[in-house]
Coordinates of C-alpha atoms and ligand atoms in Angstrom, one line a residue:
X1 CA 157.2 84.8 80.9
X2 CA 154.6 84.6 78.5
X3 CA 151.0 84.5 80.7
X4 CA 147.9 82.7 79.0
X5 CA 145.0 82.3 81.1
X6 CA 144.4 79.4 84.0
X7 CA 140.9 78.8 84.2
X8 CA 139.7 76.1 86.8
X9 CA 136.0 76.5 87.7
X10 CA 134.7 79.9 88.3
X11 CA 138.3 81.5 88.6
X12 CA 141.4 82.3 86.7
X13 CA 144.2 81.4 89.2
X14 CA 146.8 83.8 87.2
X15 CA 146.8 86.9 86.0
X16 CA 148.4 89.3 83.1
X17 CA 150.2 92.6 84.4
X18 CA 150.1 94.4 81.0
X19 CA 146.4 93.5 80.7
X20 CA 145.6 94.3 83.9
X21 CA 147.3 98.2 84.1
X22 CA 145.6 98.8 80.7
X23 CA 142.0 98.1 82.6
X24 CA 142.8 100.7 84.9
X25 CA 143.8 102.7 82.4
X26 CA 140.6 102.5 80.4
X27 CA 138.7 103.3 83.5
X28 CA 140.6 106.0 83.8
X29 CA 140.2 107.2 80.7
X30 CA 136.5 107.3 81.5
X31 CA 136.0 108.8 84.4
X32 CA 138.4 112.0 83.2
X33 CA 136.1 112.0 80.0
X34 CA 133.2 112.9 82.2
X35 CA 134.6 115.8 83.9
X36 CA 133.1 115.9 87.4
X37 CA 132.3 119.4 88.0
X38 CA 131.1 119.0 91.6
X39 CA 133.1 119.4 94.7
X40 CA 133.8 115.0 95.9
X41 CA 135.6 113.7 98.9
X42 CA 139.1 115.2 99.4
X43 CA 140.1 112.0 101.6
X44 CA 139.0 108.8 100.6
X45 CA 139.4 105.0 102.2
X46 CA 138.5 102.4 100.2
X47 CA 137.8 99.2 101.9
X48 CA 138.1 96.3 99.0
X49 CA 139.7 98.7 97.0
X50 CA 141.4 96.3 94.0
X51 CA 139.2 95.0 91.8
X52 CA 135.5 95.1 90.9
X53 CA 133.3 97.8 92.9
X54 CA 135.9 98.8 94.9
X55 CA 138.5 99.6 92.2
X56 CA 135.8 101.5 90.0
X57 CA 135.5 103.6 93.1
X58 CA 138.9 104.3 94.1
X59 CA 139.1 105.2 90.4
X60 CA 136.6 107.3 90.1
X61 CA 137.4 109.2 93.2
X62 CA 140.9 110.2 92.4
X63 CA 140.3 110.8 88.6
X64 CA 136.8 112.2 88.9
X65 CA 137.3 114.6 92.1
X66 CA 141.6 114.5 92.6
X67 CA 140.7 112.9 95.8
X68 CA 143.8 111.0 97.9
X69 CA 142.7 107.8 98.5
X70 CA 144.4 104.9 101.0
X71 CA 143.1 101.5 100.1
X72 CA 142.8 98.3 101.8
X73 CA 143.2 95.1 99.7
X74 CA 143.6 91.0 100.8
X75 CA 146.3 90.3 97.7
X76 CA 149.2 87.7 96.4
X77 CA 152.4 89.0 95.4
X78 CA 153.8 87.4 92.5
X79 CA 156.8 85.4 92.3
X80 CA 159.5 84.1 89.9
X81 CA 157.1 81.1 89.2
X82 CA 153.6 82.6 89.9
X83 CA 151.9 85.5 88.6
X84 CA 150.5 87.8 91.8
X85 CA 146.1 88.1 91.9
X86 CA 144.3 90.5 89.1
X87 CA 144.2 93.0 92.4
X88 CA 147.6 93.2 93.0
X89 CA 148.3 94.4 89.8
X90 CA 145.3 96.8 89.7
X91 CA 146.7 98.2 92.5
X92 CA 150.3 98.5 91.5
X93 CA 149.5 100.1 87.9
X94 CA 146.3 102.3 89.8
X95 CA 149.4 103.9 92.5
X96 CA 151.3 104.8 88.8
X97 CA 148.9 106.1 87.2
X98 CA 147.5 108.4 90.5
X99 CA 151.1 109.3 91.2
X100 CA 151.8 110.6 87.7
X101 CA 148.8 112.3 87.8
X102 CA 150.4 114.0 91.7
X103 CA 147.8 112.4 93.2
X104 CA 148.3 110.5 96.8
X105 CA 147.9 107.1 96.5
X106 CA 149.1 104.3 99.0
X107 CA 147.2 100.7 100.2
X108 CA 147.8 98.3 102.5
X109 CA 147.6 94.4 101.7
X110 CA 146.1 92.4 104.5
X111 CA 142.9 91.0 106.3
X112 CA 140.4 93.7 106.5
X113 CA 138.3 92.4 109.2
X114 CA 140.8 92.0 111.9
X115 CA 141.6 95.2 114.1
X116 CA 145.6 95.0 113.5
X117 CA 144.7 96.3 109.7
X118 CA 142.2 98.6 111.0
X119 CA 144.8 100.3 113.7
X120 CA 147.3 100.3 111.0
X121 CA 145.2 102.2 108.8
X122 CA 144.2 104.5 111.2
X123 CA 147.7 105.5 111.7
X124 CA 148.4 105.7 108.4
X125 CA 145.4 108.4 108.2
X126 CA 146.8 110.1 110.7
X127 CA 150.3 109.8 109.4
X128 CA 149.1 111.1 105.7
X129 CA 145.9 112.2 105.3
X130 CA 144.9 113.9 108.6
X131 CA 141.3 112.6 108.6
X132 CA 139.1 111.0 106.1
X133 CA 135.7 112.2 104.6
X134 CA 134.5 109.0 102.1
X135 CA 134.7 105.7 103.6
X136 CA 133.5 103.1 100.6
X137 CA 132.9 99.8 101.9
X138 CA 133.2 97.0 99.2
X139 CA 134.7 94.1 100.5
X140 CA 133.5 90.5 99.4
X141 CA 134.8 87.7 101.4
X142 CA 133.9 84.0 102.0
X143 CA 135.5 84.0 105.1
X144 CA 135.9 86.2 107.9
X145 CA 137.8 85.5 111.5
X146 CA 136.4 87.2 114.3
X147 CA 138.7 90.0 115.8
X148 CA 137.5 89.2 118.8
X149 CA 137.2 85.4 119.4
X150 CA 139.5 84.4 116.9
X151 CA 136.9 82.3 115.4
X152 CA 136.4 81.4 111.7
X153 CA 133.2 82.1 110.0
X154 CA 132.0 81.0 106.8
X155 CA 129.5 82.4 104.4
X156 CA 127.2 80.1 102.1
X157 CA 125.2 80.7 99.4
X158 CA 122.2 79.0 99.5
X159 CA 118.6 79.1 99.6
X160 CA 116.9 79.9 102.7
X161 CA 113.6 77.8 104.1
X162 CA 113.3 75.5 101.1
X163 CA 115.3 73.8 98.0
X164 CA 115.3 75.6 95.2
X165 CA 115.8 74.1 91.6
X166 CA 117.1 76.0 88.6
X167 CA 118.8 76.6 85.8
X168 CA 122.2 77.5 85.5
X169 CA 125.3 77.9 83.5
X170 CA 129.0 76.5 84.5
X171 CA 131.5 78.7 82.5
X172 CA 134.5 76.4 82.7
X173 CA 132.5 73.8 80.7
X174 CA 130.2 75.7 78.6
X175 CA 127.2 73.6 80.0
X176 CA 123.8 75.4 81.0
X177 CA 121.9 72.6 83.4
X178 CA 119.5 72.0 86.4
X179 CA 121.0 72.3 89.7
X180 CA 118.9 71.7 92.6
X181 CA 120.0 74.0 96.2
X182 CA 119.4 73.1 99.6
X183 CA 118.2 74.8 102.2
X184 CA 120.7 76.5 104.5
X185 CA 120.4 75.6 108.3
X186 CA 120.5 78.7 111.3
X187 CA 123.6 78.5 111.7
X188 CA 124.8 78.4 108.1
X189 CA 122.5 81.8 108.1
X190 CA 124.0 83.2 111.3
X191 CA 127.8 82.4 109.7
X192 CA 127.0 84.3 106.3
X193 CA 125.2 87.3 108.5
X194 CA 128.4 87.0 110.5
X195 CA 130.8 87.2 107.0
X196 CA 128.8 89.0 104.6
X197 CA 126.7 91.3 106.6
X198 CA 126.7 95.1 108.8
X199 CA 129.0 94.5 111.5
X200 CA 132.5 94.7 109.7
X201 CA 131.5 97.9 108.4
X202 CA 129.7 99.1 111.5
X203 CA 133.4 98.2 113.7
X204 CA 135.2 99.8 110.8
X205 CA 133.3 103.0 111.3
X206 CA 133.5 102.3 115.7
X207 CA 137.4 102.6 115.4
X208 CA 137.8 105.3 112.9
X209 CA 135.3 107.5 115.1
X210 CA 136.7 106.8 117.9
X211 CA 140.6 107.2 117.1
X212 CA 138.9 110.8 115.5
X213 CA 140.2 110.3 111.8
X214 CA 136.6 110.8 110.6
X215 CA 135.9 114.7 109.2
X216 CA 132.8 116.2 109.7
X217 CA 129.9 115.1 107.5
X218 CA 131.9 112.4 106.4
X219 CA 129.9 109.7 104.2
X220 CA 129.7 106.1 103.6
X221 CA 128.5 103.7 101.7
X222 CA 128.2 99.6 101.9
X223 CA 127.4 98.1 98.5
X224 CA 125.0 95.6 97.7
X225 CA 122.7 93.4 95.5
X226 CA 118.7 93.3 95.5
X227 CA 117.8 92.1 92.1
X228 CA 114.2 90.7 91.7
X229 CA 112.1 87.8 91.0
X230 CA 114.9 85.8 89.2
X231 CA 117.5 85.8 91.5
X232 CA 115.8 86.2 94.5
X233 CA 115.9 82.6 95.6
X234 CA 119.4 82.2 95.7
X235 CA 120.2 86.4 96.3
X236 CA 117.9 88.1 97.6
X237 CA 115.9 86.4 99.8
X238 CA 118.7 83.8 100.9
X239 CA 121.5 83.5 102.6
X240 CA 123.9 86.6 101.4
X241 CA 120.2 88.3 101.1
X242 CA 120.1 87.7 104.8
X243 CA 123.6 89.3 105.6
X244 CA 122.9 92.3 103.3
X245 CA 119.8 93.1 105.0
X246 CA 122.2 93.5 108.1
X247 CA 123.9 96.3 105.9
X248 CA 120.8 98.7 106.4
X249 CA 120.9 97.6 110.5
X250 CA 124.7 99.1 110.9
X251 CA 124.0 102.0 108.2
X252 CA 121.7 103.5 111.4
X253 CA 123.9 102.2 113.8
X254 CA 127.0 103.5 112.1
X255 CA 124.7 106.9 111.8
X256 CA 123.3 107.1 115.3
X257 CA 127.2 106.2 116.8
X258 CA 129.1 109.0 114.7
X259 CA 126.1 111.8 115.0
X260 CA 127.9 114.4 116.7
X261 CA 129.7 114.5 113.3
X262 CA 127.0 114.1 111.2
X263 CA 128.6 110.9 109.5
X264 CA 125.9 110.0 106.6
X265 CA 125.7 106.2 106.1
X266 CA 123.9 104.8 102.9
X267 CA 123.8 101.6 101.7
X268 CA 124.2 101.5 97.8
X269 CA 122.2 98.9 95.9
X270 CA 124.1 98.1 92.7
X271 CA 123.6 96.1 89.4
X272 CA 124.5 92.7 88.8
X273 CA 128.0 92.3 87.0
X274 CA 130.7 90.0 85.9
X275 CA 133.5 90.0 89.3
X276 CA 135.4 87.9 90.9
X277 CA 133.1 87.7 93.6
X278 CA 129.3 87.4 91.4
X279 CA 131.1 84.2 89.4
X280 CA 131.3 82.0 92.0
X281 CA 127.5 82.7 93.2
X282 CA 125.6 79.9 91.3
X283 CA 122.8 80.3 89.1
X284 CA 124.6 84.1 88.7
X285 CA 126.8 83.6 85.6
X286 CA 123.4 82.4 83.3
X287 CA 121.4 85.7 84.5
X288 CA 124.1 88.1 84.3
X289 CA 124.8 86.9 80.1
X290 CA 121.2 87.1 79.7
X291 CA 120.9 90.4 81.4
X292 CA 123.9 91.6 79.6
X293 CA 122.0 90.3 75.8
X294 CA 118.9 92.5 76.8
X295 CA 120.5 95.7 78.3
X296 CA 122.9 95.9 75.3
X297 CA 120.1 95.4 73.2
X298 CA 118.6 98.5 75.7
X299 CA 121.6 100.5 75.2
X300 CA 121.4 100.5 79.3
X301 CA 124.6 97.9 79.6
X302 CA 127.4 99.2 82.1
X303 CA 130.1 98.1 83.6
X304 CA 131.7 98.8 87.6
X305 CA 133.0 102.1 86.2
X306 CA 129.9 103.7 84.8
X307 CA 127.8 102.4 87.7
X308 CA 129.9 104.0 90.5
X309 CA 130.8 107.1 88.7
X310 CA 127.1 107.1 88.5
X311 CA 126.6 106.5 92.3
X312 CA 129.3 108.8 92.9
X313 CA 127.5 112.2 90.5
X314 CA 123.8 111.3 90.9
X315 CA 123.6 110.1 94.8
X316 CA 126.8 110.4 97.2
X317 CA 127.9 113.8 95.7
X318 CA 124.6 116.0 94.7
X319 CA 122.1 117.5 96.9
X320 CA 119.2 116.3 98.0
X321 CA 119.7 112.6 96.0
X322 CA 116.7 109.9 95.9
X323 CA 117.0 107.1 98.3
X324 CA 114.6 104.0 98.9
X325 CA 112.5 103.6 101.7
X326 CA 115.5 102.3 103.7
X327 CA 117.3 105.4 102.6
X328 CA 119.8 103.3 100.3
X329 CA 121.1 104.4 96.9
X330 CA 119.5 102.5 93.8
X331 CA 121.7 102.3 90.8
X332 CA 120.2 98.9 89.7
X333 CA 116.9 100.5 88.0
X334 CA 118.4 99.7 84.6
X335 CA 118.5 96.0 85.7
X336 CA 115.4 95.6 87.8
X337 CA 112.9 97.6 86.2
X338 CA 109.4 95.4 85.1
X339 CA 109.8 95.8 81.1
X340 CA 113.7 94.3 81.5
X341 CA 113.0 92.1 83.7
X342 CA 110.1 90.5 81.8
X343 CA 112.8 90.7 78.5
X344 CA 115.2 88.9 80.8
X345 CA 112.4 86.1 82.2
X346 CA 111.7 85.2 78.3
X347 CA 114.8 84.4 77.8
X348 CA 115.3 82.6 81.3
X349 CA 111.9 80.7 80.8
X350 CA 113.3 79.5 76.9
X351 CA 117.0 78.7 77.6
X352 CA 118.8 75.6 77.4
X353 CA 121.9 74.0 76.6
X354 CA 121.1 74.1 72.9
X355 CA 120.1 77.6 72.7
X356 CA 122.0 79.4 75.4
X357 CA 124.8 80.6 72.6
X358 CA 122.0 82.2 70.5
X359 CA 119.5 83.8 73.6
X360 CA 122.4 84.8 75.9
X361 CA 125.7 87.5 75.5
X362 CA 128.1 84.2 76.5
X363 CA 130.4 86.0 74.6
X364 CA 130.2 89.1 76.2
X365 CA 130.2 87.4 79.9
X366 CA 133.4 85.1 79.1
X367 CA 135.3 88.4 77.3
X368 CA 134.5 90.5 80.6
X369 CA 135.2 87.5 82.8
X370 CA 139.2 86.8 81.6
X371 CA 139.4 91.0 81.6
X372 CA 138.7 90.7 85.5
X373 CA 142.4 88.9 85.4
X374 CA 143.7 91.3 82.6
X375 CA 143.2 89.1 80.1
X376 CA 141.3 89.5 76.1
X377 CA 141.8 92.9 76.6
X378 CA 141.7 95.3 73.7
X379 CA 145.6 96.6 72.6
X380 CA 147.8 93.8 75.3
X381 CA 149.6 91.4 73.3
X382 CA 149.5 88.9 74.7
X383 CA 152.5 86.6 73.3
X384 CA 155.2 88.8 74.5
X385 CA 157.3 87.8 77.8
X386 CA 156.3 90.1 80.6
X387 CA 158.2 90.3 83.6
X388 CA 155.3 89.1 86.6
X389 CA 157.6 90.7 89.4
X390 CA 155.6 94.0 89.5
X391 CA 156.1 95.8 92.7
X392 CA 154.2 98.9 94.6
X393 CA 155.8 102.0 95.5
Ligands
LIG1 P1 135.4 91.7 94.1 O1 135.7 90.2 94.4 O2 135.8 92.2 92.8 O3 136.2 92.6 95.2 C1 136.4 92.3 96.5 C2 137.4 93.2 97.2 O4 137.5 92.8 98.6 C3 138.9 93.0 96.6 O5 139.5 94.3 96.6 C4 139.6 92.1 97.7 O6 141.0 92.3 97.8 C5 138.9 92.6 98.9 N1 138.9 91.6 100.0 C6 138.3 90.4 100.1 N2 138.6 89.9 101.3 C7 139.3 90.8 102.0 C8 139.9 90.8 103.3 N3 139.7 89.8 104.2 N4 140.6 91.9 103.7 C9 140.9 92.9 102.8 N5 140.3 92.9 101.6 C10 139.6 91.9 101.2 O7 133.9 91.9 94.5 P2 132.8 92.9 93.9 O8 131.8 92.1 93.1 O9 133.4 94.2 93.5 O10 132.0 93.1 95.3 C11 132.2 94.3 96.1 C12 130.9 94.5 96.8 O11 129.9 94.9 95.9 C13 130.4 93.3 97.6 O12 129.8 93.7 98.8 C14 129.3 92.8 96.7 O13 128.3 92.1 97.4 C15 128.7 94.1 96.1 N6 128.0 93.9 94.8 C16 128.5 93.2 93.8 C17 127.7 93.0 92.7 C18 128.1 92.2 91.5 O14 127.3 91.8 90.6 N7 129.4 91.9 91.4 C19 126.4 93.7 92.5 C20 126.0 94.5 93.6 C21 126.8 94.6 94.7

């Protein structure tokens, strides 16, 4: 079939297999063109390991250090009539490349946060990999069903103690307007904590220690967003703001539970970028084009890859690396430093519906956001018939 792009809202409900193995190639072709000389992980899990964050990561372990790496994904298989998700066939065309390259490479598709993955994949450690010394934890859910109760959380994004009224920009119809956010109540918090927040990671990190598929000095590291002034209201300081903050809770918990072992857990605070997961956060798609206008400007844009191959060279894999006063890795300083961010408030302060074309990267933000689903990129051609049935070995 040939596979043109399905926009509705803030997602693309099909995605281009061709396109989509030629963005893990280029990654590739990046990290290699660094040429990690540092020892890295030799055993890597990668929890949300298919697109976004957790992709870059996978990535940059096995191509930047020859590490194996098991993933865990929550994907759709395609079919005759449907195209499978962007991470399915991320995943596919990342097992060919490691494989060609002899590396070990395997994932498993299902629900992350219930403890029937979580034994499976410790048995498959056990099975293939012995025991595991980088555990990257970069899942983004709205949902998540309690292994233990069975019951269904949901997260929210909204504002926390009062309505918040601002700008932003709705992709699918090219419109920058007002939107005004209400409050969330406790429990909405409590849900998104529940969702979003430490204790997926913290249980993930229980039942690896404990079925003893965690190496000594093993690390990990749960990624998040801090950002500043600008997005605070509807990041930062609300509801997903809320659950994050639990991240640096379970990092000591996580620490103080696996010490014998001397298990170092960081949480990594990251940049804001175009994913699946930061389009569907309102007011996010109008800061991140105007963040992309000024750091290209800068010369400081990156993307997933060059952020976590930075995490991984500068913080997770040198010694002695900076931390914060909670001890978490900061790779957003090109982002939320005072001199961009007061670039980026100019523009926020000026922007409107007339304007937004000229004072923001659009063009850059809507070219990154159909590559997420392999589409607009650079070399696919896009006209001929692909075959969607692409399969992982
Ligand atoms: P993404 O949507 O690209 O990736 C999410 C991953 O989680 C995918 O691999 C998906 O398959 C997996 N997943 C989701 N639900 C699952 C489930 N139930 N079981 C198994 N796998 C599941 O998201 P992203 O933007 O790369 O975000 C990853 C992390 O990075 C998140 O914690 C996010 O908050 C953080 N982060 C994102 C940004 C940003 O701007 N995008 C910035 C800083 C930090």
């Amino acid at each position: 079939m040939v596979i043109k792009p399905k926009v509705r809202g803030f997602i693309c409900t099909n995605a281009h297999p061709v396109g989509c193995a030629q963005s893990v190639s280029n990654q590739i072709e990046y990290i290699k063109s660094l040429g990690f000389e540092q020892e890295g992980p030799k055993n890597v899990l990668v929890i949300g390991c298919s697109t976004g964050y957790g992709l870059a990561s996978r990535i940059t372990a096995a191509f930047g250090y020859g590490s194996k790496t098991l993933g865990i994904c929550f994907e759709k298989q395609p079919s005759e009539r449907k195209t499978g998700t962007a991470g399915w066939y991320n995943t596919a065309a990342f097992h060919n490349e490691a494989k060609q390259a002899g590396l070990y490479a395997d994932s498993l598709n299902g629900d992350a946060f219930s403890d029937e993955l979580k034994t499976a994949t410790i048995d498959k450690i056990k099975q293939d990999l012995g025991k595991v010394d980088l555990v990257i934890y970069s899942l983004a859910s709205p949902r998540r069903t309690d292994p233990e109760t069975g019951e269904v959380f949901k997260s929210t994004l909204k504002p926390v103690g009062q309505a918040y009224t601002t700008k932003t920009y709705d992709t699918d119809k090219d419109k920058v307007h007002e939107i005004t956010l209400e409050p969330a109540n406790e429990k909405e918090i409590a849900d998104t904590v529940k969702v979003m927040g430490g204790e997926d990671w913290q249980r993930w990190l229980s039942q690896l220690n404990a079925a003893g598929v965690l190496a000594e000095g093993c690390k990990t590291t749960a990624y998040t967003y801090i950002g500043k002034e600008l997005t605070w209201p509807i990041y930062g300081q609300a509801t997903i703001g809320r659950a994050k903050e639990d991240l640096d809770r379970a990092a000591q918990a996580i620490m103080q539970d696996a010490s014998a072992l001397n298990v170092q857990a960081n949480v990594s605070s990251l940049k804001a970028l175009v994913t699946q997961a930061s389009s569907a956060i309102p007011v996010m798609p109008l800061y991140i084009s105007l963040i992309y206008k000024v750091m290209k400007q800068e010369g400081t844009h990156e993307g997933c890859i060059e952020q976590i191959a930075g995490l991984f060279n500068e913080r997770l894999f040198t010694d002695n690396p900076p931390t914060d006063e909670l001890n978490r890795f900061r790779m957003d300083g090109k982002e939320t430093n005072d001199a961009t961010q007061a670039k980026i408030k100019a523009l926020w302060d000026k922007v409107t519906q007339d304007n937004f074309h000229e004072l923001s990267d659009y063009a850059g933000y809507n070219t990154e956001f159909l590559n997420l689903f392999g589409f607009a990129i650079k070399g696919v051609d896009y006209e001929a018939d692909v075959d969607p049935l692409v399969d992982w070995s």
